């Protein structure tokens, strides 16, 4: 068992190419005291969201402390967001900040940092208008930012593209510091779209669950990486390469038919959580028996 843990840690360290501590900071650091303050669903949401931040760092999508993943706590109007100032590898279940839709801090968590206003503006604009999206995932990955800068339209060119349609677009207006931009963001990202390409900025996905939003970001980033690898950031996509609407529809119908009742991305997220748990990260994920 120790050999398996050590081997996984080596693999994770190799993926990240950083001198990670031999004993990782555990994700589920919720004590019995916190369990008296927070509901079971909030504790579960905190563990899943903190895990999503850690996985984001392991996959190399993070940009030091920038970018945000927010999630609505079930049966409440409150959101969880990262404390702005911590690296994604430092995010734990207990140090996530709980805010309301107006940006008021309900619970600061266990860190000394508050949340970033820019992240709040982007995410609250969507959370207010899209009750179908409980989790929002915004990243500045290298491939995603490259495509958002160089491409007018992201065409469906590979199998992973079928999960993304329809993709929405939002123009760049500079660093977002004013709530006046909320209306345009919400207007440019309407149902049924769950993927938003923010021009000259990065990628954003939404999902009914943390697992779905993470899965869509994985696919979104991977398609952008294909664009970069194939050279489509500086030359047109050949028309014969673009997948037809019929192919996309038939493919998604097949995916839905095979998908279990847990929802899109749940199995994938659980598999990643198991790898982290074996490596000693203690995700606190509520696996089904």
Coordinates of C-alpha atoms in Angstrom, one line a residue:
X1 CA 0.0 0.0 0.0
X2 CA 2.9 2.4 0.8
X3 CA 4.5 1.6 -2.5
X4 CA 1.3 2.5 -4.4
X5 CA 1.0 5.8 -2.5
X6 CA 4.7 6.6 -3.1
X7 CA 4.5 5.8 -6.8
X8 CA 1.4 7.9 -7.3
X9 CA 3.0 10.8 -5.5
X10 CA 6.0 10.5 -7.9
X11 CA 3.6 10.5 -10.9
X12 CA 1.8 13.6 -9.5
X13 CA 5.1 15.4 -8.8
X14 CA 6.3 14.6 -12.3
X15 CA 3.1 15.9 -13.9
X16 CA 3.5 19.2 -12.0
X17 CA 7.3 19.5 -12.2
X18 CA 7.4 21.3 -8.8
X19 CA 9.0 20.3 -5.5
X20 CA 5.8 19.3 -3.8
X21 CA 6.0 18.3 -0.1
X22 CA 6.4 14.6 0.6
X23 CA 3.2 14.8 2.8
X24 CA 0.5 16.6 0.8
X25 CA -1.8 19.2 2.4
X26 CA -5.0 17.1 2.8
X27 CA -8.1 18.4 1.0
X28 CA -10.7 17.4 3.5
X29 CA -9.6 19.3 6.6
X30 CA -13.1 19.8 8.0
X31 CA -13.1 19.2 11.8
X32 CA -16.0 18.1 14.0
X33 CA -16.3 21.8 15.0
X34 CA -16.9 22.9 11.4
X35 CA -19.4 20.0 10.9
X36 CA -21.5 21.6 13.7
X37 CA -21.5 24.9 11.8
X38 CA -21.9 23.6 8.2
X39 CA -24.5 21.3 6.8
X40 CA -23.6 17.9 5.4
X41 CA -24.3 19.2 1.9
X42 CA -22.0 22.2 2.4
X43 CA -19.2 20.0 3.7
X44 CA -19.6 17.7 0.7
X45 CA -19.6 20.7 -1.7
X46 CA -16.5 22.1 0.0
X47 CA -14.6 18.9 -0.4
X48 CA -15.5 18.5 -4.0
X49 CA -14.7 22.1 -4.9
X50 CA -11.4 22.0 -3.1
X51 CA -10.6 18.8 -5.0
X52 CA -11.4 20.6 -8.3
X53 CA -8.9 23.3 -7.5
X54 CA -6.2 20.8 -6.7
X55 CA -6.9 18.9 -10.0
X56 CA -6.8 22.1 -11.9
X57 CA -3.2 22.7 -10.6
X58 CA -2.2 19.1 -11.4
X59 CA -3.4 19.4 -14.9
X60 CA -1.5 22.7 -15.3
X61 CA -4.5 24.9 -16.1
X62 CA -3.8 27.3 -13.2
X63 CA -2.1 30.7 -13.4
X64 CA -0.5 31.0 -10.0
X65 CA -3.4 32.3 -7.9
X66 CA -5.7 33.5 -10.7
X67 CA -8.9 32.0 -12.1
X68 CA -11.9 30.8 -10.1
X69 CA -14.2 27.9 -9.6
X70 CA -17.4 28.7 -7.7
X71 CA -20.2 26.4 -6.6
X72 CA -23.6 27.1 -5.1
X73 CA -24.3 25.3 -1.9
X74 CA -27.4 23.1 -2.4
X75 CA -30.6 24.4 -0.9
X76 CA -29.1 27.8 -0.3
X77 CA -28.3 31.1 -2.0
X78 CA -24.7 31.0 -0.9
X79 CA -21.6 30.4 -3.1
X80 CA -18.2 29.0 -2.3
X81 CA -15.1 30.7 -3.9
X82 CA -11.3 30.5 -3.4
X83 CA -9.5 32.8 -1.1
X84 CA -7.5 35.1 -3.4
X85 CA -3.9 34.8 -2.4
X86 CA -3.6 31.0 -2.0
X87 CA -2.1 28.8 -4.6
X88 CA -4.5 26.1 -5.9
X89 CA -2.4 23.5 -4.1
X90 CA -3.2 25.3 -0.8
X91 CA -6.9 25.2 -1.3
X92 CA -8.7 23.0 1.3
X93 CA -12.3 22.4 2.1
X94 CA -12.2 24.7 5.2
X95 CA -10.5 27.7 3.7
X96 CA -13.0 28.3 0.9
X97 CA -14.9 31.6 1.3
X98 CA -18.7 31.6 1.5
X99 CA -20.4 34.6 0.0
X100 CA -23.9 35.6 -1.0
X101 CA -24.9 36.6 -4.5
X102 CA -24.4 40.3 -3.6
X103 CA -20.8 39.7 -2.7
X104 CA -21.1 39.8 1.1
X105 CA -18.9 37.4 3.0
X106 CA -21.0 35.0 5.0
X107 CA -18.1 32.8 6.3
X108 CA -14.4 33.8 5.6
X109 CA -13.1 30.3 6.0
X110 CA -9.9 29.5 7.8
X111 CA -7.4 31.6 5.7
X112 CA -6.6 35.3 6.1
X113 CA -7.5 36.0 2.5
X114 CA -10.8 37.2 1.0
X115 CA -12.1 36.6 -2.5
X116 CA -11.2 38.6 -5.6
X117 CA -13.7 41.1 -6.9
X118 CA -13.1 40.3 -10.6
X119 CA -14.0 36.6 -10.0
X120 CA -17.1 37.6 -8.1
X121 CA -18.4 39.9 -10.9
X122 CA -17.9 37.3 -13.6
X123 CA -19.4 34.4 -11.6
X124 CA -22.2 36.2 -9.9
X125 CA -23.4 37.6 -13.3
X126 CA -23.9 34.1 -14.5
X127 CA -25.1 32.5 -11.2
X128 CA -27.9 35.2 -11.0
X129 CA -29.2 34.4 -14.5
X130 CA -28.4 30.7 -14.9
X131 CA -30.0 28.6 -12.1
X132 CA -29.2 25.5 -14.1
X133 CA -25.5 26.1 -13.6
X134 CA -24.6 25.4 -10.0
X135 CA -20.9 25.4 -10.6
X136 CA -18.8 27.8 -12.8
X137 CA -15.2 27.0 -13.8
X138 CA -13.0 29.9 -15.2
X139 CA -9.4 29.2 -16.2
X140 CA -6.5 30.9 -18.0
X141 CA -4.8 27.8 -19.4
X142 CA -2.1 28.5 -22.0
X143 CA -3.9 26.7 -24.8
X144 CA -7.3 28.2 -23.8
X145 CA -5.9 31.7 -23.7
X146 CA -4.1 31.2 -27.1
X147 CA -7.3 30.1 -28.8
X148 CA -9.4 32.8 -27.2
X149 CA -6.9 35.3 -28.6
X150 CA -6.3 33.9 -32.1
X151 CA -9.6 32.3 -33.2
X152 CA -12.8 33.9 -34.2
X153 CA -14.9 30.7 -33.8
X154 CA -14.1 27.4 -32.3
X155 CA -15.2 24.8 -34.8
X156 CA -15.9 21.2 -33.7
X157 CA -12.9 19.4 -35.1
X158 CA -12.4 16.3 -32.9
X159 CA -14.4 13.9 -30.7
X160 CA -14.1 15.9 -27.6
X161 CA -15.8 18.8 -29.4
X162 CA -19.1 17.1 -29.3
X163 CA -19.5 17.8 -25.5
X164 CA -19.0 21.6 -25.9
X165 CA -21.7 22.7 -28.4
X166 CA -23.1 25.2 -28.4
X167 CA -20.2 27.5 -27.4
X168 CA -20.8 31.1 -26.5
X169 CA -18.5 34.1 -26.9
X170 CA -17.8 37.2 -24.8
X171 CA -15.6 40.1 -26.0
X172 CA -12.7 41.4 -24.0
X173 CA -13.3 44.8 -22.3
X174 CA -10.2 44.9 -20.1
X175 CA -9.7 43.5 -16.6
X176 CA -13.2 43.3 -15.1
X177 CA -13.5 45.6 -12.1
X178 CA -17.0 47.1 -12.6
X179 CA -20.4 45.4 -12.1
X180 CA -21.5 47.3 -15.2
X181 CA -20.2 44.4 -17.3
X182 CA -22.4 41.8 -15.6
X183 CA -25.3 42.4 -17.9
X184 CA -23.3 41.8 -21.0
X185 CA -21.7 38.7 -19.6
X186 CA -25.1 37.2 -18.7
X187 CA -26.5 38.2 -22.1
X188 CA -23.7 36.5 -23.9
X189 CA -24.0 33.2 -22.0
X190 CA -27.5 31.9 -22.1
X191 CA -29.0 28.4 -22.0
X192 CA -28.4 25.8 -23.3
X193 CA -24.8 26.8 -23.7
X194 CA -22.4 25.6 -21.0
X195 CA -19.1 26.7 -22.5
X196 CA -18.0 30.3 -22.8
X197 CA -14.9 31.4 -24.7
X198 CA -13.9 34.8 -23.3
X199 CA -11.9 36.5 -26.0
X200 CA -8.3 37.4 -25.2
X201 CA -8.9 36.0 -21.7
X202 CA -9.6 32.3 -21.2
X203 CA -12.3 29.7 -20.9
X204 CA -15.4 29.3 -18.7
X205 CA -17.6 26.3 -18.2
X206 CA -20.8 25.7 -16.2
X207 CA -22.4 22.6 -15.0
X208 CA -25.3 21.4 -12.8
X209 CA -22.5 19.8 -10.6
X210 CA -18.9 20.3 -9.8
X211 CA -18.1 17.1 -11.7
X212 CA -19.9 18.3 -14.9
X213 CA -18.2 21.7 -14.9
X214 CA -14.8 20.1 -14.4
X215 CA -15.4 17.5 -17.1
X216 CA -16.5 20.2 -19.6
X217 CA -13.4 22.3 -18.8
X218 CA -11.2 19.2 -19.4
X219 CA -12.8 18.8 -22.8
X220 CA -12.8 22.5 -23.6
X221 CA -9.1 22.8 -22.8
X222 CA -8.3 19.6 -24.7
X223 CA -10.0 20.9 -27.9
X224 CA -8.0 24.2 -27.5
X225 CA -4.8 22.1 -27.2
X226 CA -5.8 20.3 -30.5
X227 CA -6.2 23.7 -32.1
X228 CA -2.8 24.7 -31.0
X229 CA -1.1 21.4 -31.9
X230 CA -2.7 21.3 -35.4
X231 CA -1.7 24.9 -36.1
X232 CA -5.3 26.2 -36.3
X233 CA -4.5 29.3 -34.3
X234 CA -2.7 30.7 -37.4
X235 CA -4.3 29.0 -40.3
X236 CA -8.0 28.3 -41.2
X237 CA -9.6 25.0 -40.3
X238 CA -10.2 22.9 -43.4
X239 CA -14.0 22.6 -44.0
X240 CA -13.7 18.8 -44.4
X241 CA -12.3 18.7 -40.8
X242 CA -15.3 20.3 -39.2
X243 CA -17.8 17.8 -37.7
X244 CA -21.3 18.1 -39.0
X245 CA -24.3 19.0 -36.8
X246 CA -25.7 15.5 -37.3
X247 CA -22.5 13.8 -36.1
X248 CA -22.5 16.0 -33.0
X249 CA -26.2 15.3 -32.2
X250 CA -25.8 11.6 -32.8
X251 CA -22.7 11.4 -30.7
X252 CA -24.3 13.3 -27.8
X253 CA -27.4 11.1 -28.0
X254 CA -25.1 8.1 -27.7
X255 CA -23.3 9.6 -24.7
X256 CA -26.6 10.4 -22.9
X257 CA -27.8 6.8 -23.5
X258 CA -24.6 5.4 -21.9
X259 CA -24.4 7.9 -19.1
X260 CA -25.7 6.7 -15.8
X261 CA -28.1 8.6 -13.5
X262 CA -25.2 10.3 -11.7
X263 CA -24.6 12.7 -14.5
X264 CA -21.9 13.9 -16.9
X265 CA -18.4 13.7 -15.6
X266 CA -19.1 12.0 -12.3
X267 CA -17.4 8.8 -13.1
X268 CA -14.3 10.7 -14.5
X269 CA -14.1 12.9 -11.4
X270 CA -14.4 9.9 -9.0
X271 CA -11.6 8.1 -10.8
X272 CA -9.3 11.2 -10.3
X273 CA -10.4 11.4 -6.7
X274 CA -9.4 7.8 -6.1
X275 CA -5.9 8.6 -7.5
X276 CA -5.6 11.5 -5.1
X277 CA -6.8 9.5 -2.2
X278 CA -4.3 6.7 -2.9
X279 CA -1.6 9.3 -2.9
X280 CA -2.7 10.6 0.5
X281 CA -4.5 13.8 -0.4
X282 CA -7.7 12.8 1.4
X283 CA -10.4 14.3 -0.8
X284 CA -13.3 13.4 1.3
X285 CA -15.3 12.4 -1.8
X286 CA -18.5 10.6 -0.9
X287 CA -18.0 7.5 -3.1
X288 CA -21.0 5.3 -3.6
X289 CA -20.8 1.7 -2.3

